[in-house]
mmCIF file of C-alpha atoms in Angstrom:
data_model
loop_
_atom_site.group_PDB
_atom_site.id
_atom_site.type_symbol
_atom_site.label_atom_id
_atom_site.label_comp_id
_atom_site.label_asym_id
_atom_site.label_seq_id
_atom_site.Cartn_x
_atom_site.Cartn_y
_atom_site.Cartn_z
ATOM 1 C CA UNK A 1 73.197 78.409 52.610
ATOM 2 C CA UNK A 2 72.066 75.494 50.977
ATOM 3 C CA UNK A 3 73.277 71.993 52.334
ATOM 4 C CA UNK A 4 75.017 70.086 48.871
ATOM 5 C CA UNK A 5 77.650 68.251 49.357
ATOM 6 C CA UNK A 6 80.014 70.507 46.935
ATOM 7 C CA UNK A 7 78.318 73.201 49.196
ATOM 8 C CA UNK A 8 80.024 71.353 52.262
ATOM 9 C CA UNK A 9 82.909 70.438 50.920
ATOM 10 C CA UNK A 10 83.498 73.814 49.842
ATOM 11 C CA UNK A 11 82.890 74.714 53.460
ATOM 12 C CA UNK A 12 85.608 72.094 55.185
ATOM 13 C CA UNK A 13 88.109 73.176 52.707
ATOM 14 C CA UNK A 14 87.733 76.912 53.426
ATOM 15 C CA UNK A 15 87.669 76.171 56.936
ATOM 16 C CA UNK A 16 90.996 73.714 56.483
ATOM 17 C CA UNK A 17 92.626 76.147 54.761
ATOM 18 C CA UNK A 18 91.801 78.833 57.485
ATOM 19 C CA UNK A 19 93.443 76.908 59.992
ATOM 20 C CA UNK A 20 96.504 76.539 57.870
ATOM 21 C CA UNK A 21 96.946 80.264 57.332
ATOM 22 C CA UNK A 22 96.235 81.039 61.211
ATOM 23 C CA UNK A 23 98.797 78.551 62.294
ATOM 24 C CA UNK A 24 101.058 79.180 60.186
ATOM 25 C CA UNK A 25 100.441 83.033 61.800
ATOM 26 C CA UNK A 26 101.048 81.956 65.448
ATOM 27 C CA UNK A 27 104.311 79.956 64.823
ATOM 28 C CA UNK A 28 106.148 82.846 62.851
ATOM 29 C CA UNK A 29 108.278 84.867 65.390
ATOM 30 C CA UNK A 30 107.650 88.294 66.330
ATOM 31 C CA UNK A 31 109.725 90.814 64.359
ATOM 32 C CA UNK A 32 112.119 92.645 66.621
ATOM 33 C CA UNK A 33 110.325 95.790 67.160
ATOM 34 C CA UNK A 34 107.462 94.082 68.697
ATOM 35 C CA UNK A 35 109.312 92.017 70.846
ATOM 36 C CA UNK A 36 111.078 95.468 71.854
ATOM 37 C CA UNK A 37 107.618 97.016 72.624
ATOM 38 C CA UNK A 38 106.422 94.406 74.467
ATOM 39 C CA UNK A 39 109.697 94.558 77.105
ATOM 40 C CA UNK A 40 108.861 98.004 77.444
ATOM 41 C CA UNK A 41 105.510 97.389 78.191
ATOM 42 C CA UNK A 42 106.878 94.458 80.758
ATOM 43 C CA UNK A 43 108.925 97.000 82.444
ATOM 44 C CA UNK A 44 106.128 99.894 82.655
ATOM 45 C CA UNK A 45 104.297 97.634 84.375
ATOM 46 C CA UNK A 46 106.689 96.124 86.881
ATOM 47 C CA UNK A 47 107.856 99.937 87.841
ATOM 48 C CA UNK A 48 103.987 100.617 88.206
ATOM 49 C CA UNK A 49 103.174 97.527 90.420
ATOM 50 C CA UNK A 50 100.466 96.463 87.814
ATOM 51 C CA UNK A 51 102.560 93.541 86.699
ATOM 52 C CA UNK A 52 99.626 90.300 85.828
#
């Protein structure tokens, strides 16, 4: 890639906006049915002994 500054800025606001998107990602809540799946899981493991 060549190093221009539009090049770079191009860069830091892909990269900016990446962030954004992925953040945004990890704060939104867990719709029902996954939270429901991962209990499950939770409880497999606990009547397994393999609870972490």
């Amino acid at each position: 890639m060549s190093n221009d500054p539009s090049s770079e800025k191009a860069r830091q606001q892909i990269d900016e906006n990446l962030k954004r998107v992925f953040q945004a990602q990890e704060e939104a809540e867990l719709p029902d049915r996954f939270k429901q799946l991962l209990e499950q899981l939770k409880a497999q493991d606990s009547q397994t002994g393999d609870a972490s």
